[in-house]
Coordinates of C-alpha atoms in Angstrom, one line a residue:
M1 CA 79.2 -33.4 23.0
N2 CA 77.4 -35.5 20.5
H3 CA 79.8 -38.4 21.3
L4 CA 79.3 -38.0 25.0
D5 CA 75.5 -37.7 24.7
T6 CA 75.1 -40.6 22.3
H7 CA 77.1 -43.0 24.5
K8 CA 75.7 -41.5 27.8
I9 CA 79.2 -41.0 29.1
L10 CA 78.7 -38.0 31.4
T11 CA 77.4 -38.9 34.9
E12 CA 73.8 -38.2 35.8
A13 CA 75.1 -36.6 38.9
Q14 CA 76.5 -33.7 36.9
H15 CA 74.2 -30.7 36.0
G16 CA 76.8 -28.1 35.3
F17 CA 77.5 -26.8 31.7
R18 CA 75.1 -29.3 30.2
K19 CA 72.2 -28.8 27.9
F20 CA 68.7 -29.1 29.6
R21 CA 70.4 -28.9 33.0
S22 CA 71.0 -26.1 35.4
C23 CA 71.4 -25.0 39.1
E24 CA 67.6 -25.2 39.2
T25 CA 67.3 -28.8 38.0
Q26 CA 70.0 -29.9 40.4
L27 CA 68.3 -28.1 43.3
I28 CA 64.9 -29.5 42.5
E29 CA 66.1 -33.1 42.5
T30 CA 68.4 -32.7 45.5
V31 CA 65.9 -30.9 47.8
H32 CA 63.2 -33.4 46.9
D33 CA 65.4 -36.3 47.8
I34 CA 66.4 -34.8 51.1
A35 CA 62.8 -33.9 51.9
K36 CA 61.7 -37.5 51.3
N37 CA 64.2 -38.6 54.0
L38 CA 62.8 -35.9 56.4
A39 CA 59.3 -37.1 55.7
S40 CA 60.4 -40.5 56.9
E41 CA 61.7 -38.9 60.0
D42 CA 65.3 -39.6 58.9
Q43 CA 68.3 -37.3 59.5
V44 CA 70.4 -36.3 56.5
D45 CA 74.1 -35.3 56.9
A46 CA 75.4 -33.3 54.0
I47 CA 79.0 -32.3 53.2
L48 CA 79.5 -29.3 50.9
L49 CA 82.9 -29.8 49.2
D50 CA 84.9 -27.1 47.6
F51 CA 87.8 -27.7 45.2
S52 CA 90.9 -25.5 45.5
K53 CA 91.5 -23.8 42.1
A54 CA 89.6 -26.6 40.4
F55 CA 89.9 -25.5 36.7
D56 CA 93.6 -24.6 37.1
K57 CA 94.6 -27.9 38.6
V58 CA 93.6 -30.3 35.8
P59 CA 96.8 -32.1 34.8
H60 CA 97.0 -32.3 31.0
Q61 CA 98.5 -35.7 30.6
R62 CA 96.0 -37.3 32.9
L63 CA 93.2 -35.4 31.0
F64 CA 94.5 -36.8 27.7
H65 CA 94.4 -40.3 29.3
K66 CA 90.7 -39.9 30.3
L67 CA 89.8 -38.5 26.9
D68 CA 91.2 -41.5 25.2
H69 CA 89.4 -43.8 27.8
Y70 CA 86.1 -42.1 26.9
G71 CA 86.6 -42.6 23.1
V72 CA 87.9 -39.1 22.2
R73 CA 90.8 -40.2 20.0
N74 CA 92.7 -39.7 16.7
N75 CA 92.6 -36.2 15.2
T76 CA 90.2 -34.9 17.8
L77 CA 92.5 -35.8 20.7
K78 CA 95.5 -34.5 18.8
W79 CA 93.7 -31.2 18.3
I80 CA 92.9 -30.9 22.0
C81 CA 96.5 -31.8 22.9
S82 CA 97.7 -29.0 20.6
F83 CA 95.1 -26.6 22.1
L84 CA 96.3 -27.2 25.7
T85 CA 100.1 -27.8 25.3
G86 CA 102.8 -25.3 24.4
R87 CA 101.3 -22.6 26.6
T88 CA 103.6 -20.5 28.9
Q89 CA 103.0 -18.0 31.7
Q90 CA 105.0 -15.3 33.4
V91 CA 104.6 -12.6 36.1
V92 CA 105.0 -8.9 35.4
L93 CA 105.7 -6.8 38.5
E94 CA 106.4 -3.0 38.2
G95 CA 107.6 -3.5 34.6
V96 CA 109.9 -6.5 35.5
H97 CA 109.2 -9.8 33.8
S98 CA 109.9 -13.2 35.3
S99 CA 111.1 -16.0 33.0
A100 CA 108.4 -17.8 31.2
G101 CA 107.3 -21.2 32.6
P102 CA 105.4 -24.0 30.9
V103 CA 101.7 -24.4 31.7
T104 CA 101.2 -28.2 32.4
S105 CA 97.8 -28.1 34.1
G106 CA 94.5 -26.3 33.9
V107 CA 91.8 -25.8 31.2
P108 CA 91.6 -22.3 29.8
Q109 CA 88.7 -20.5 31.4
G110 CA 86.6 -18.3 29.2
T111 CA 86.8 -20.8 26.3
V112 CA 83.9 -23.0 25.0
L113 CA 85.9 -26.2 25.4
G114 CA 87.4 -25.5 28.9
P115 CA 84.3 -26.4 31.0
L116 CA 83.6 -29.5 29.0
L117 CA 87.1 -30.8 29.5
F118 CA 86.7 -30.2 33.2
L119 CA 83.5 -32.2 33.3
I120 CA 85.2 -35.1 31.5
Y121 CA 88.1 -35.0 33.9
I122 CA 85.9 -35.3 37.1
N123 CA 83.3 -37.5 35.4
D124 CA 84.4 -40.7 37.3
M125 CA 84.3 -39.0 40.7
P126 CA 80.9 -40.3 41.7
E127 CA 82.1 -43.9 41.1
A128 CA 84.3 -43.5 44.2
V129 CA 81.2 -43.1 46.4
K130 CA 79.6 -46.4 47.6
H131 CA 77.3 -45.6 50.5
S132 CA 76.2 -42.0 49.9
K133 CA 74.9 -39.7 47.1
L134 CA 77.1 -37.2 45.3
K135 CA 75.7 -34.3 43.4
L136 CA 77.9 -32.2 41.1
F137 CA 77.5 -28.8 39.4
A138 CA 80.8 -28.2 37.7
D139 CA 83.2 -28.0 40.7
D140 CA 80.5 -27.6 43.3
S141 CA 80.0 -31.0 45.1
L142 CA 77.5 -32.1 47.6
L143 CA 77.9 -35.5 49.4
Y144 CA 75.0 -36.6 51.6
K145 CA 73.6 -39.6 53.3
K146 CA 70.6 -40.6 55.3
V147 CA 71.6 -41.2 58.9
T148 CA 69.4 -43.6 60.9
K149 CA 72.0 -45.4 63.1
Q150 CA 75.5 -44.9 64.5
Q151 CA 77.0 -46.8 61.6
D152 CA 75.8 -44.3 59.0
P153 CA 78.3 -41.5 59.8
L154 CA 81.1 -44.0 59.5
L155 CA 80.0 -44.9 56.0
L156 CA 79.7 -41.3 55.0
Q157 CA 83.3 -40.7 56.3
E158 CA 84.3 -43.8 54.3
D159 CA 83.0 -42.2 51.2
L160 CA 84.7 -38.9 52.1
N161 CA 88.0 -40.9 52.4
A162 CA 87.4 -42.4 49.0
L163 CA 87.0 -39.0 47.5
Q164 CA 90.3 -38.0 49.1
N165 CA 91.9 -41.0 47.5
W166 CA 90.4 -39.9 44.2
E167 CA 91.7 -36.4 44.4
Q168 CA 95.2 -37.6 45.3
K169 CA 95.2 -40.0 42.3
W170 CA 94.1 -37.4 39.9
Q171 CA 96.0 -34.4 41.4
M172 CA 92.9 -32.4 42.4
E173 CA 92.5 -30.9 45.9
F174 CA 89.6 -30.1 48.2
N175 CA 89.9 -27.0 50.4
P176 CA 88.9 -28.2 53.9
S177 CA 88.6 -24.6 55.2
K178 CA 85.8 -24.0 52.6
C179 CA 84.1 -27.3 53.2
N180 CA 81.4 -27.7 55.8
I181 CA 78.7 -30.0 57.3
I182 CA 75.0 -29.3 57.6
R183 CA 73.0 -31.7 59.6
I184 CA 69.4 -31.6 58.3
L185 CA 67.0 -32.8 61.0
P186 CA 63.4 -34.2 60.8
S187 CA 62.1 -32.7 64.0
K188 CA 63.2 -31.1 67.3
N189 CA 61.7 -33.9 69.3
K190 CA 64.0 -36.6 67.8
P191 CA 67.6 -36.5 69.1
P192 CA 70.1 -36.1 66.3
I193 CA 72.9 -38.6 65.7
L194 CA 76.0 -36.4 66.3
S195 CA 79.3 -37.1 64.6
T196 CA 82.4 -35.3 63.2
Y197 CA 83.8 -35.6 59.7
H198 CA 87.5 -35.2 58.7
L199 CA 89.1 -34.1 55.5
H200 CA 92.9 -33.9 55.1
G201 CA 93.3 -34.4 58.8
Q202 CA 91.1 -31.4 59.6
T203 CA 87.7 -31.6 61.4
L204 CA 85.1 -30.0 59.1
E205 CA 82.9 -27.2 60.6
T206 CA 79.3 -28.0 61.2
T207 CA 76.9 -25.1 60.4
K208 CA 73.1 -24.6 60.9
E209 CA 72.8 -23.2 57.3
S210 CA 74.9 -23.0 54.2
K211 CA 74.6 -21.8 50.6
Y212 CA 74.4 -24.4 47.9
L213 CA 74.2 -23.2 44.3
G214 CA 73.1 -19.8 45.6
V215 CA 70.3 -21.0 47.8
T216 CA 70.5 -21.0 51.6
I217 CA 69.9 -24.6 52.9
T218 CA 69.0 -24.7 56.7
E219 CA 69.1 -27.6 59.2
N220 CA 65.2 -27.8 59.1
L221 CA 64.9 -27.2 55.3
S222 CA 63.0 -24.0 56.0
W223 CA 63.3 -21.2 53.3
T224 CA 62.7 -18.3 55.7
N225 CA 66.4 -17.4 56.0
H226 CA 66.9 -17.7 52.2
I227 CA 63.9 -15.3 51.7
K228 CA 65.4 -12.9 54.3
N229 CA 68.6 -12.9 52.4
V230 CA 67.1 -12.2 49.0
T231 CA 64.6 -9.6 50.2
A232 CA 67.5 -7.8 52.0
K233 CA 69.5 -7.8 48.8
G234 CA 66.5 -6.7 46.8
N235 CA 65.8 -3.8 49.1
R236 CA 69.4 -2.7 48.9
T237 CA 69.2 -2.7 45.1
V238 CA 66.0 -0.8 45.1
G239 CA 67.7 1.8 47.3
F240 CA 70.6 2.0 44.9
L241 CA 68.2 2.5 41.9
R242 CA 66.3 5.1 43.8
R243 CA 69.5 7.1 44.4
N244 CA 70.9 6.8 40.9
F245 CA 67.9 6.7 38.5
K246 CA 65.6 9.3 40.2
E247 CA 65.5 11.5 37.1
C248 CA 64.7 8.7 34.7
T249 CA 61.3 8.0 33.1
M250 CA 58.9 5.4 34.6
K251 CA 59.7 3.1 31.7
V252 CA 63.4 3.2 32.4
K253 CA 62.8 2.7 36.1
S254 CA 60.6 -0.3 35.4
A255 CA 63.3 -1.8 33.3
T256 CA 65.9 -1.3 36.0
Y257 CA 63.6 -3.2 38.5
T258 CA 62.9 -6.1 36.1
T259 CA 66.5 -6.5 35.2
M260 CA 68.3 -5.8 38.5
V261 CA 65.9 -6.7 41.3
R262 CA 63.3 -9.2 40.2
P263 CA 65.8 -11.8 39.1
T264 CA 67.3 -11.8 42.6
L265 CA 63.8 -12.3 44.1
E266 CA 63.1 -15.2 41.7
Y267 CA 66.3 -17.1 41.3
A268 CA 65.6 -20.8 41.6
S269 CA 62.2 -19.9 43.2
T270 CA 60.7 -23.2 41.8
V271 CA 62.7 -24.8 44.7
W272 CA 61.9 -22.5 47.6
D273 CA 58.5 -20.9 46.7
P274 CA 57.2 -20.2 50.2
H275 CA 53.8 -21.3 51.6
Q276 CA 53.9 -19.2 54.7
E277 CA 52.1 -15.8 54.4
N278 CA 54.8 -13.8 56.1
D279 CA 57.5 -15.0 53.7
K280 CA 55.2 -14.3 50.7
Q281 CA 54.5 -10.7 52.0
A282 CA 58.2 -10.0 52.6
L283 CA 58.9 -10.7 48.9
E284 CA 55.8 -8.7 47.7
M285 CA 56.9 -5.7 49.8
V286 CA 60.1 -5.4 47.8
Q287 CA 58.1 -5.1 44.6
R288 CA 55.8 -2.6 46.2
R289 CA 58.7 -0.4 47.2
A290 CA 60.0 -0.7 43.6
A291 CA 56.6 0.5 42.3
R292 CA 56.8 3.6 44.4
Y293 CA 60.3 4.1 43.1
A294 CA 59.1 3.7 39.5
H295 CA 56.3 6.3 40.1
N296 CA 58.5 8.6 42.2
N297 CA 55.7 8.6 44.8
Y298 CA 57.0 7.6 48.3
F299 CA 54.7 9.3 50.7
E300 CA 51.0 9.0 49.5
K301 CA 49.2 6.7 52.0
T302 CA 45.8 6.5 50.3
P303 CA 44.4 2.9 50.5
G304 CA 45.1 1.0 47.3
V305 CA 47.5 3.6 45.9
V306 CA 50.4 1.1 45.6
T307 CA 48.1 -1.5 44.1
N308 CA 47.1 1.0 41.4
M309 CA 50.8 1.7 40.7
L310 CA 51.5 -2.0 40.3
N311 CA 48.6 -2.4 37.9
N312 CA 49.7 0.6 36.0
L313 CA 53.1 -0.9 35.5
G314 CA 51.6 -4.3 34.5
W315 CA 53.5 -6.2 37.3
E316 CA 51.6 -9.3 38.4
T317 CA 52.2 -10.6 41.9
L318 CA 55.5 -12.4 42.6
E319 CA 53.5 -15.2 44.0
N320 CA 51.6 -15.7 40.7
R321 CA 54.9 -15.5 38.8
R322 CA 56.5 -18.2 41.1
E323 CA 53.5 -20.5 40.6
N324 CA 53.6 -20.0 36.8
N325 CA 57.3 -20.7 36.8
R326 CA 56.8 -23.9 38.7
L327 CA 54.1 -25.0 36.3
M328 CA 56.3 -24.1 33.3
M329 CA 59.1 -26.2 34.8
L330 CA 56.7 -29.1 35.2
Y331 CA 55.6 -28.7 31.5
K332 CA 59.3 -28.9 30.6
I333 CA 59.8 -32.1 32.6
K334 CA 56.7 -33.7 31.1
H335 CA 57.9 -32.9 27.6
K336 CA 61.6 -33.8 28.2
M337 CA 62.8 -30.2 27.8
V338 CA 65.0 -30.4 30.9
G339 CA 67.3 -33.1 32.3
I340 CA 64.9 -34.4 35.0
D341 CA 63.6 -37.9 34.3
E342 CA 59.8 -37.7 34.7
K343 CA 59.5 -41.4 35.5
N344 CA 61.2 -40.8 38.8
Y345 CA 58.7 -38.2 39.9
L346 CA 55.5 -38.0 37.8
H347 CA 52.8 -40.7 37.7
S348 CA 49.9 -40.7 35.2
S349 CA 46.4 -40.1 36.3
D350 CA 44.1 -42.5 38.1
A351 CA 40.4 -42.8 38.4
R352 CA 40.3 -39.7 40.7
T353 CA 41.9 -37.3 38.2
R354 CA 41.2 -36.3 34.7
G355 CA 43.0 -37.9 31.7
D356 CA 45.8 -35.3 31.6
G357 CA 46.1 -35.1 35.3
L358 CA 48.9 -36.3 37.5
R359 CA 48.6 -38.6 40.6
Q360 CA 49.5 -36.8 43.8
Q361 CA 51.9 -38.3 46.3
Q362 CA 50.2 -39.7 49.4
D363 CA 52.8 -38.4 51.9
F364 CA 51.5 -35.3 53.5
H365 CA 54.4 -34.6 55.8
K366 CA 55.2 -30.9 55.6
A367 CA 58.8 -31.6 54.6
I368 CA 57.8 -33.1 51.3
C369 CA 54.3 -31.6 50.6
N370 CA 55.8 -28.1 50.2
T371 CA 58.6 -29.2 47.8
F372 CA 58.4 -28.7 44.0
F373 CA 56.7 -31.8 42.8
P374 CA 53.7 -32.2 45.3
R375 CA 52.9 -28.5 45.2
T376 CA 53.1 -28.2 41.4
I377 CA 51.2 -31.4 40.7
S378 CA 48.4 -30.0 42.8
N379 CA 48.5 -26.7 40.8
W380 CA 48.7 -28.6 37.5
N381 CA 45.6 -30.7 38.3
H382 CA 43.6 -27.5 38.8
L383 CA 44.5 -26.1 35.3
P384 CA 42.0 -26.4 32.5
T385 CA 42.8 -29.0 29.8
T386 CA 43.1 -26.2 27.3
T387 CA 46.2 -25.1 29.2
T388 CA 47.8 -28.4 30.1
S389 CA 47.4 -29.7 26.5
A390 CA 49.2 -26.7 25.0
P391 CA 51.3 -27.8 22.0
S392 CA 54.4 -25.7 23.0
L393 CA 56.0 -24.0 25.9
E394 CA 55.2 -20.6 24.5
S395 CA 51.6 -21.3 24.1
F396 CA 51.5 -22.9 27.6
R397 CA 53.2 -19.8 29.0
S398 CA 50.7 -17.5 27.2
R399 CA 47.7 -19.4 28.5
L400 CA 49.1 -19.2 32.0
R401 CA 49.8 -15.5 31.8
G402 CA 46.4 -14.8 30.4
S403 CA 44.8 -16.2 33.6
S404 CA 47.2 -14.5 36.1
P405 CA 45.7 -11.6 38.0
L406 CA 47.6 -8.4 38.8
Q407 CA 48.4 -7.2 42.2
P408 CA 45.7 -7.4 44.9
P409 CA 45.8 -5.0 47.9
V410 CA 48.4 -6.0 50.4
G411 CA 49.1 -2.8 52.4
N412 CA 51.4 0.1 51.8
P413 CA 55.1 -0.3 52.4

């Protein structure tokens, strides 16, 4: 990794299995880029690509060739060759063993080295793309392009063909049945540019929404469907906890909520933090049901009773937590603690903002103004300098939490 980082060998398109990068950083950059196109009233066609048995297909000899190309040589390369070669596999069925066969492809999953070897093997994949953008998270690939004229879908198909040539050359394989198209449209008043895309001779399915890195992306870049999905899952889990932990103490019940429910409600929330009240309330209601579960009090309807339960548990609103999480992510970006280059998104203050403030983007189109950077910059500029100048992430987090209110009255679930 030191060698790869020092020489900046790994592609910037890859956020999987890398220090300072995650699903969240990939989603923040990708959604912001797509929203910028929508703000310009431009359509975006996105192709979600799925490898077939990606980690098992990496051919060893070709991998060794790429390692040598990237400067991994001598004893290190010999060690990796020894690590991968000489392995065998066999099938056991009802006590009967097949003959052992040599394993000539695949990186061992569950090992520290396996994911890194996979990243090296597919590292040159973005070089095949000339007209579009390719985002990678391990074997999850997203190919997308702004579509403003009839020629653009042809260029996107040309890049898709180039990726097919790449996979054939390097003995990898996309699974067309698991690949699909999502056409992200700027407005209902503007007619879309319709087209079909083909992979391995099959026409790829076009969908109105699709999951990318665990987040539901829709054709209008609305997060309502994603929030419906996570609240439904959260409510199911609260129901499971209610049935199976009803005799436990409030402390144990609180721990089951914060470990089994709240992470579902907050996964990658820096990307999809809702601005519409009905979406906010849908999320808060899951937590309010969990508060009744923790107190074993399901029927009392006195005004403010659930709010008192929440305050007793010390649970702040999910809305406050999401805002604080966005602000902490911005702090990390400013201090180079994550793999998002601040020069591409953050601009220092001007005469209208204080010295540690950030200049806001001037595009107020709803597609872009509700994404991570515009919203969080606005929040950042309202923080006191004693908070934004915090010397560490822990102190920044502490100063944010110190100013966060607990639950206000919302209405009983």
